[in-house]
Amino acid sequence: MMKWLDWENLKKHCEICTQCGLSRNRTNVVVGEGNPNAPLMFIGEGPGAEEDRTGRPFVGKAGQLLTKAIEGIGLAREDVYIANIVKCRPPGNRVPNLEEAQACIQYLRNQVMLIKPKIIVCLGATAMRHVIDPNMQISKVRGEWIDRKGYWLMPTYHPAALLRDESKKIPFWEDFKKIREKLKVIED
Ligand code: URA
């Protein structure tokens, strides 16, 4: 069921949200940004320092990598929609806990319902576990398509993982090429 029927209402509720403790330390709520009719949506983990400061998703170092990969498949950030599992920065960039993710995911689900993307890419284990399956192993399932309720879901590495481990760059790029191919098929 869709709780917030329009973006204005949804954003307003996110901005005043105090459903979990992360709200206490935030500078800005990072709701998400991009094309509200995007066929392709990316879901990350949660805002980092730059995102908290600016109120925009994926604008720090990992975000620059994501932007490059999006441009690498012939798209711009404005063509896709980018959001996170939690909308407020976890202290020290720790992984959001179950309570925080569960408090926040209602907003993300509502965003998905408004956007109705064809493809949802989960960036990293946190997004994959909350959106697809809590027991999956990212290294085993990345790059695989999961057909669920009319959405094509794909887990891939979080771009921050590429900054720590160069060897993940090639598989990450392979996954982006699969996304490009799937979009072509869908749009034909
Ligand atoms: N990492 C994330 O998971 N999300 C962001 O928005 C930025 C960094």
PDB file of C-alpha atoms and ligand atoms in Angstrom:
ATOM      1  CA  MET A   1       0.000   0.000   0.000  1.00  0.00           C
ATOM      2  CA  MET A   2       1.220   3.467  -0.897  1.00  0.00           C
ATOM      3  CA  LYS A   3       1.147   5.752   2.123  1.00  0.00           C
ATOM      4  CA  TRP A   4       2.368   8.975   0.537  1.00  0.00           C
ATOM      5  CA  LEU A   5       0.728   9.582  -2.806  1.00  0.00           C
ATOM      6  CA  ASP A   6       2.959  12.378  -4.017  1.00  0.00           C
ATOM      7  CA  TRP A   7       6.599  13.404  -3.724  1.00  0.00           C
ATOM      8  CA  GLU A   8       5.968  16.583  -1.808  1.00  0.00           C
ATOM      9  CA  ASN A   9       4.175  14.723   0.950  1.00  0.00           C
ATOM     10  CA  LEU A  10       6.759  11.946   1.066  1.00  0.00           C
ATOM     11  CA  LYS A  11       9.692  14.374   1.235  1.00  0.00           C
ATOM     12  CA  LYS A  12       8.023  16.419   3.933  1.00  0.00           C
ATOM     13  CA  HIS A  13       7.558  13.327   6.094  1.00  0.00           C
ATOM     14  CA  CYS A  14      11.175  12.248   5.571  1.00  0.00           C
ATOM     15  CA  GLU A  15      12.421  15.679   6.550  1.00  0.00           C
ATOM     16  CA  ILE A  16      10.608  15.721   9.887  1.00  0.00           C
ATOM     17  CA  CYS A  17      11.109  12.013  10.614  1.00  0.00           C
ATOM     18  CA  THR A  18      12.250  10.943  14.099  1.00  0.00           C
ATOM     19  CA  GLN A  19      11.407   7.223  13.760  1.00  0.00           C
ATOM     20  CA  CYS A  20      14.945   6.165  14.695  1.00  0.00           C
ATOM     21  CA  GLY A  21      17.990   7.478  16.536  1.00  0.00           C
ATOM     22  CA  LEU A  22      19.841   8.451  13.371  1.00  0.00           C
ATOM     23  CA  SER A  23      17.610  11.522  13.170  1.00  0.00           C
ATOM     24  CA  ARG A  24      19.376  13.000  16.203  1.00  0.00           C
ATOM     25  CA  ASN A  25      22.733  13.458  14.510  1.00  0.00           C
ATOM     26  CA  ARG A  26      21.755  14.442  10.995  1.00  0.00           C
ATOM     27  CA  THR A  27      22.495  17.735   9.277  1.00  0.00           C
ATOM     28  CA  ASN A  28      20.255  16.889   6.314  1.00  0.00           C
ATOM     29  CA  VAL A  29      17.904  14.064   5.441  1.00  0.00           C
ATOM     30  CA  VAL A  30      19.061  12.508   2.168  1.00  0.00           C
ATOM     31  CA  VAL A  31      15.781  11.532   0.539  1.00  0.00           C
ATOM     32  CA  GLY A  32      17.208  10.655  -2.889  1.00  0.00           C
ATOM     33  CA  GLU A  33      17.440  12.334  -6.248  1.00  0.00           C
ATOM     34  CA  GLY A  34      17.023  11.848  -9.966  1.00  0.00           C
ATOM     35  CA  ASN A  35      14.337  11.158 -12.510  1.00  0.00           C
ATOM     36  CA  PRO A  36      11.002  10.378 -10.775  1.00  0.00           C
ATOM     37  CA  ASN A  37      10.105   8.234 -13.815  1.00  0.00           C
ATOM     38  CA  ALA A  38      13.465   6.502 -14.080  1.00  0.00           C
ATOM     39  CA  PRO A  39      13.532   2.978 -15.528  1.00  0.00           C
ATOM     40  CA  LEU A  40      16.698   2.405 -13.467  1.00  0.00           C
ATOM     41  CA  MET A  41      17.077   2.946  -9.725  1.00  0.00           C
ATOM     42  CA  PHE A  42      20.147   2.533  -7.510  1.00  0.00           C
ATOM     43  CA  ILE A  43      19.941   1.827  -3.794  1.00  0.00           C
ATOM     44  CA  GLY A  44      22.940   2.347  -1.527  1.00  0.00           C
ATOM     45  CA  GLU A  45      23.423   1.939   2.209  1.00  0.00           C
ATOM     46  CA  GLY A  46      23.158   5.357   3.822  1.00  0.00           C
ATOM     47  CA  PRO A  47      24.510   8.896   3.625  1.00  0.00           C
ATOM     48  CA  GLY A  48      28.154   9.583   4.415  1.00  0.00           C
ATOM     49  CA  ALA A  49      29.678  12.897   5.525  1.00  0.00           C
ATOM     50  CA  GLU A  50      29.340  14.687   2.167  1.00  0.00           C
ATOM     51  CA  GLU A  51      25.813  13.448   1.688  1.00  0.00           C
ATOM     52  CA  ASP A  52      24.811  14.562   5.189  1.00  0.00           C
ATOM     53  CA  ARG A  53      26.342  17.987   4.540  1.00  0.00           C
ATOM     54  CA  THR A  54      24.684  18.505   1.141  1.00  0.00           C
ATOM     55  CA  GLY A  55      21.456  16.510   1.454  1.00  0.00           C
ATOM     56  CA  ARG A  56      22.302  14.656  -1.792  1.00  0.00           C
ATOM     57  CA  PRO A  57      22.999  10.910  -2.250  1.00  0.00           C
ATOM     58  CA  PHE A  58      26.309   9.565  -3.525  1.00  0.00           C
ATOM     59  CA  VAL A  59      28.250  12.815  -3.901  1.00  0.00           C
ATOM     60  CA  GLY A  60      31.430  11.818  -2.021  1.00  0.00           C
ATOM     61  CA  LYS A  61      34.281   9.637  -3.320  1.00  0.00           C
ATOM     62  CA  ALA A  62      32.105   6.515  -3.771  1.00  0.00           C
ATOM     63  CA  GLY A  63      29.461   8.687  -5.384  1.00  0.00           C
ATOM     64  CA  GLN A  64      31.923   9.980  -7.956  1.00  0.00           C
ATOM     65  CA  LEU A  65      32.686   6.388  -8.909  1.00  0.00           C
ATOM     66  CA  LEU A  66      28.994   5.599  -9.206  1.00  0.00           C
ATOM     67  CA  THR A  67      28.467   8.692 -11.371  1.00  0.00           C
ATOM     68  CA  LYS A  68      31.309   7.592 -13.671  1.00  0.00           C
ATOM     69  CA  ALA A  69      29.843   4.091 -14.008  1.00  0.00           C
ATOM     70  CA  ILE A  70      26.403   5.546 -14.837  1.00  0.00           C
ATOM     71  CA  GLU A  71      28.009   7.765 -17.470  1.00  0.00           C
ATOM     72  CA  GLY A  72      29.976   4.759 -18.695  1.00  0.00           C
ATOM     73  CA  ILE A  73      26.732   3.070 -19.770  1.00  0.00           C
ATOM     74  CA  GLY A  74      25.624   6.174 -21.641  1.00  0.00           C
ATOM     75  CA  LEU A  75      23.390   7.689 -18.974  1.00  0.00           C
ATOM     76  CA  ALA A  76      23.517  10.726 -16.712  1.00  0.00           C
ATOM     77  CA  ARG A  77      22.695  10.890 -13.009  1.00  0.00           C
ATOM     78  CA  GLU A  78      19.578  12.847 -13.994  1.00  0.00           C
ATOM     79  CA  ASP A  79      18.312   9.844 -15.986  1.00  0.00           C
ATOM     80  CA  VAL A  80      18.290   7.439 -13.038  1.00  0.00           C
ATOM     81  CA  TYR A  81      17.067   7.627  -9.453  1.00  0.00           C
ATOM     82  CA  ILE A  82      19.491   7.231  -6.547  1.00  0.00           C
ATOM     83  CA  ALA A  83      18.472   6.504  -2.945  1.00  0.00           C
ATOM     84  CA  ASN A  84      19.642   4.654   0.164  1.00  0.00           C
ATOM     85  CA  ILE A  85      18.351   2.146   2.715  1.00  0.00           C
ATOM     86  CA  VAL A  86      18.530   4.822   5.442  1.00  0.00           C
ATOM     87  CA  LYS A  87      18.090   8.540   4.839  1.00  0.00           C
ATOM     88  CA  CYS A  88      20.127   9.853   7.770  1.00  0.00           C
ATOM     89  CA  ARG A  89      23.867   9.367   8.260  1.00  0.00           C
ATOM     90  CA  PRO A  90      24.888   6.609  10.650  1.00  0.00           C
ATOM     91  CA  PRO A  91      27.614   7.913  13.022  1.00  0.00           C
ATOM     92  CA  GLY A  92      31.088   7.194  11.684  1.00  0.00           C
ATOM     93  CA  ASN A  93      29.501   5.614   8.580  1.00  0.00           C
ATOM     94  CA  ARG A  94      28.718   2.398  10.439  1.00  0.00           C
ATOM     95  CA  VAL A  95      26.299  -0.054   8.848  1.00  0.00           C
ATOM     96  CA  PRO A  96      22.720   0.886   9.758  1.00  0.00           C
ATOM     97  CA  ASN A  97      21.249  -1.617  12.217  1.00  0.00           C
ATOM     98  CA  LEU A  98      18.060  -3.611  11.636  1.00  0.00           C
ATOM     99  CA  GLU A  99      15.895  -1.269  13.680  1.00  0.00           C
ATOM    100  CA  GLU A 100      17.100   1.777  11.746  1.00  0.00           C
ATOM    101  CA  ALA A 101      16.678   0.095   8.376  1.00  0.00           C
ATOM    102  CA  GLN A 102      13.205  -1.155   9.259  1.00  0.00           C
ATOM    103  CA  ALA A 103      12.129   2.273  10.472  1.00  0.00           C
ATOM    104  CA  CYS A 104      13.282   3.894   7.236  1.00  0.00           C
ATOM    105  CA  ILE A 105      12.473   1.372   4.536  1.00  0.00           C
ATOM    106  CA  GLN A 106       8.805   2.408   4.343  1.00  0.00           C
ATOM    107  CA  TYR A 107       9.966   5.617   2.659  1.00  0.00           C
ATOM    108  CA  LEU A 108      12.117   3.720   0.176  1.00  0.00           C
ATOM    109  CA  ARG A 109       9.286   1.325  -0.671  1.00  0.00           C
ATOM    110  CA  ASN A 110       7.026   4.302  -1.264  1.00  0.00           C
ATOM    111  CA  GLN A 111       9.660   5.860  -3.523  1.00  0.00           C
ATOM    112  CA  VAL A 112       9.828   2.638  -5.540  1.00  0.00           C
ATOM    113  CA  MET A 113       6.023   2.676  -5.882  1.00  0.00           C
ATOM    114  CA  LEU A 114       6.062   6.262  -7.145  1.00  0.00           C
ATOM    115  CA  ILE A 115       8.955   5.724  -9.580  1.00  0.00           C
ATOM    116  CA  LYS A 116       8.006   2.204 -10.765  1.00  0.00           C
ATOM    117  CA  PRO A 117      11.499   1.494 -12.121  1.00  0.00           C
ATOM    118  CA  LYS A 118      12.055  -1.529 -14.331  1.00  0.00           C
ATOM    119  CA  ILE A 119      15.451  -2.249 -12.779  1.00  0.00           C
ATOM    120  CA  ILE A 120      16.616  -1.854  -9.181  1.00  0.00           C
ATOM    121  CA  VAL A 121      20.348  -2.195  -8.543  1.00  0.00           C
ATOM    122  CA  CYS A 122      21.374  -2.849  -4.937  1.00  0.00           C
ATOM    123  CA  LEU A 123      24.794  -1.379  -4.243  1.00  0.00           C
ATOM    124  CA  GLY A 124      26.493  -3.557  -1.646  1.00  0.00           C
ATOM    125  CA  ALA A 125      25.466  -6.107   0.954  1.00  0.00           C
ATOM    126  CA  THR A 126      23.327  -3.780   3.085  1.00  0.00           C
ATOM    127  CA  ALA A 127      21.017  -2.801   0.210  1.00  0.00           C
ATOM    128  CA  MET A 128      20.969  -6.383  -1.069  1.00  0.00           C
ATOM    129  CA  ARG A 129      20.034  -7.825   2.338  1.00  0.00           C
ATOM    130  CA  HIS A 130      17.225  -5.377   3.022  1.00  0.00           C
ATOM    131  CA  VAL A 131      15.777  -5.307  -0.488  1.00  0.00           C
ATOM    132  CA  ILE A 132      16.387  -8.819  -1.849  1.00  0.00           C
ATOM    133  CA  ASP A 133      17.345 -11.431   0.730  1.00  0.00           C
ATOM    134  CA  PRO A 134      18.963 -11.144   4.192  1.00  0.00           C
ATOM    135  CA  ASN A 135      20.949 -14.348   3.708  1.00  0.00           C
ATOM    136  CA  MET A 136      22.612 -13.631   0.385  1.00  0.00           C
ATOM    137  CA  GLN A 137      26.351 -13.311  -0.057  1.00  0.00           C
ATOM    138  CA  ILE A 138      27.255 -10.386  -2.305  1.00  0.00           C
ATOM    139  CA  SER A 139      30.352 -12.055  -3.751  1.00  0.00           C
ATOM    140  CA  LYS A 140      28.231 -15.065  -4.807  1.00  0.00           C
ATOM    141  CA  VAL A 141      25.214 -13.345  -6.320  1.00  0.00           C
ATOM    142  CA  ARG A 142      26.497 -10.062  -7.730  1.00  0.00           C
ATOM    143  CA  GLY A 143      25.635  -9.562 -11.354  1.00  0.00           C
ATOM    144  CA  GLU A 144      22.716 -11.992 -11.249  1.00  0.00           C
ATOM    145  CA  TRP A 145      19.222 -10.898 -12.200  1.00  0.00           C
ATOM    146  CA  ILE A 146      16.351 -11.633  -9.849  1.00  0.00           C
ATOM    147  CA  ASP A 147      12.860 -11.271 -11.310  1.00  0.00           C
ATOM    148  CA  ARG A 148      10.531 -10.222  -8.529  1.00  0.00           C
ATOM    149  CA  LYS A 149       7.048  -8.727  -8.682  1.00  0.00           C
ATOM    150  CA  GLY A 150       7.638  -7.111 -12.045  1.00  0.00           C
ATOM    151  CA  TYR A 151      11.010  -5.634 -11.068  1.00  0.00           C
ATOM    152  CA  TRP A 152      14.414  -6.788 -12.257  1.00  0.00           C
ATOM    153  CA  LEU A 153      16.701  -6.729  -9.233  1.00  0.00           C
ATOM    154  CA  MET A 154      20.474  -6.966  -9.353  1.00  0.00           C
ATOM    155  CA  PRO A 155      22.986  -6.857  -6.510  1.00  0.00           C
ATOM    156  CA  THR A 156      26.458  -5.518  -7.265  1.00  0.00           C
ATOM    157  CA  TYR A 157      29.362  -4.234  -5.223  1.00  0.00           C
ATOM    158  CA  HIS A 158      29.096  -0.945  -3.386  1.00  0.00           C
ATOM    159  CA  PRO A 159      31.363   1.573  -5.140  1.00  0.00           C
ATOM    160  CA  ALA A 160      33.130   2.206  -1.811  1.00  0.00           C
ATOM    161  CA  ALA A 161      34.266  -1.449  -1.919  1.00  0.00           C
ATOM    162  CA  LEU A 162      36.100  -0.672  -5.169  1.00  0.00           C
ATOM    163  CA  LEU A 163      38.047   2.056  -3.404  1.00  0.00           C
ATOM    164  CA  ARG A 164      39.282  -0.514  -0.873  1.00  0.00           C
ATOM    165  CA  ASP A 165      39.833  -3.358  -3.344  1.00  0.00           C
ATOM    166  CA  GLU A 166      40.841  -2.623  -6.944  1.00  0.00           C
ATOM    167  CA  SER A 167      40.069  -6.198  -8.043  1.00  0.00           C
ATOM    168  CA  LYS A 168      36.349  -5.460  -7.712  1.00  0.00           C
ATOM    169  CA  LYS A 169      36.471  -2.824 -10.458  1.00  0.00           C
ATOM    170  CA  ILE A 170      36.251  -5.249 -13.386  1.00  0.00           C
ATOM    171  CA  PRO A 171      33.292  -7.287 -12.049  1.00  0.00           C
ATOM    172  CA  PHE A 172      31.542  -4.027 -11.099  1.00  0.00           C
ATOM    173  CA  TRP A 173      31.938  -2.783 -14.662  1.00  0.00           C
ATOM    174  CA  GLU A 174      30.763  -6.156 -16.043  1.00  0.00           C
ATOM    175  CA  ASP A 175      27.598  -5.749 -13.969  1.00  0.00           C
ATOM    176  CA  PHE A 176      27.045  -2.263 -15.386  1.00  0.00           C
ATOM    177  CA  LYS A 177      27.311  -3.632 -18.904  1.00  0.00           C
ATOM    178  CA  LYS A 178      24.589  -6.157 -18.024  1.00  0.00           C
ATOM    179  CA  ILE A 179      22.437  -3.279 -16.786  1.00  0.00           C
ATOM    180  CA  ARG A 180      22.969  -1.472 -20.094  1.00  0.00           C
ATOM    181  CA  GLU A 181      21.942  -4.600 -22.019  1.00  0.00           C
ATOM    182  CA  LYS A 182      18.840  -5.181 -19.880  1.00  0.00           C
ATOM    183  CA  LEU A 183      17.747  -1.566 -20.346  1.00  0.00           C
ATOM    184  CA  LYS A 184      18.088  -1.960 -24.109  1.00  0.00           C
ATOM    185  CA  VAL A 185      15.901  -5.080 -24.087  1.00  0.00           C
ATOM    186  CA  ILE A 186      13.306  -3.423 -21.869  1.00  0.00           C
ATOM    187  CA  GLU A 187      13.152  -0.245 -23.915  1.00  0.00           C
ATOM    188  CA  ASP A 188      12.887  -1.998 -27.286  1.00  0.00           C
TER     189      ASP A 188
HETATM  190  N1  URA B   1      27.395   5.467   0.392  1.00  0.00           N
HETATM  191  C1  URA B   1      26.090   5.111   0.334  1.00  0.00           C
HETATM  192  O1  URA B   1      25.749   3.960   0.537  1.00  0.00           O
HETATM  193  N2  URA B   1      25.217   6.048   0.033  1.00  0.00           N
HETATM  194  C2  URA B   1      25.525   7.321  -0.228  1.00  0.00           C
HETATM  195  O2  URA B   1      24.641   8.124  -0.511  1.00  0.00           O
HETATM  196  C3  URA B   1      26.897   7.662  -0.161  1.00  0.00           C
HETATM  197  C4  URA B   1      27.806   6.728   0.157  1.00  0.00           C
END
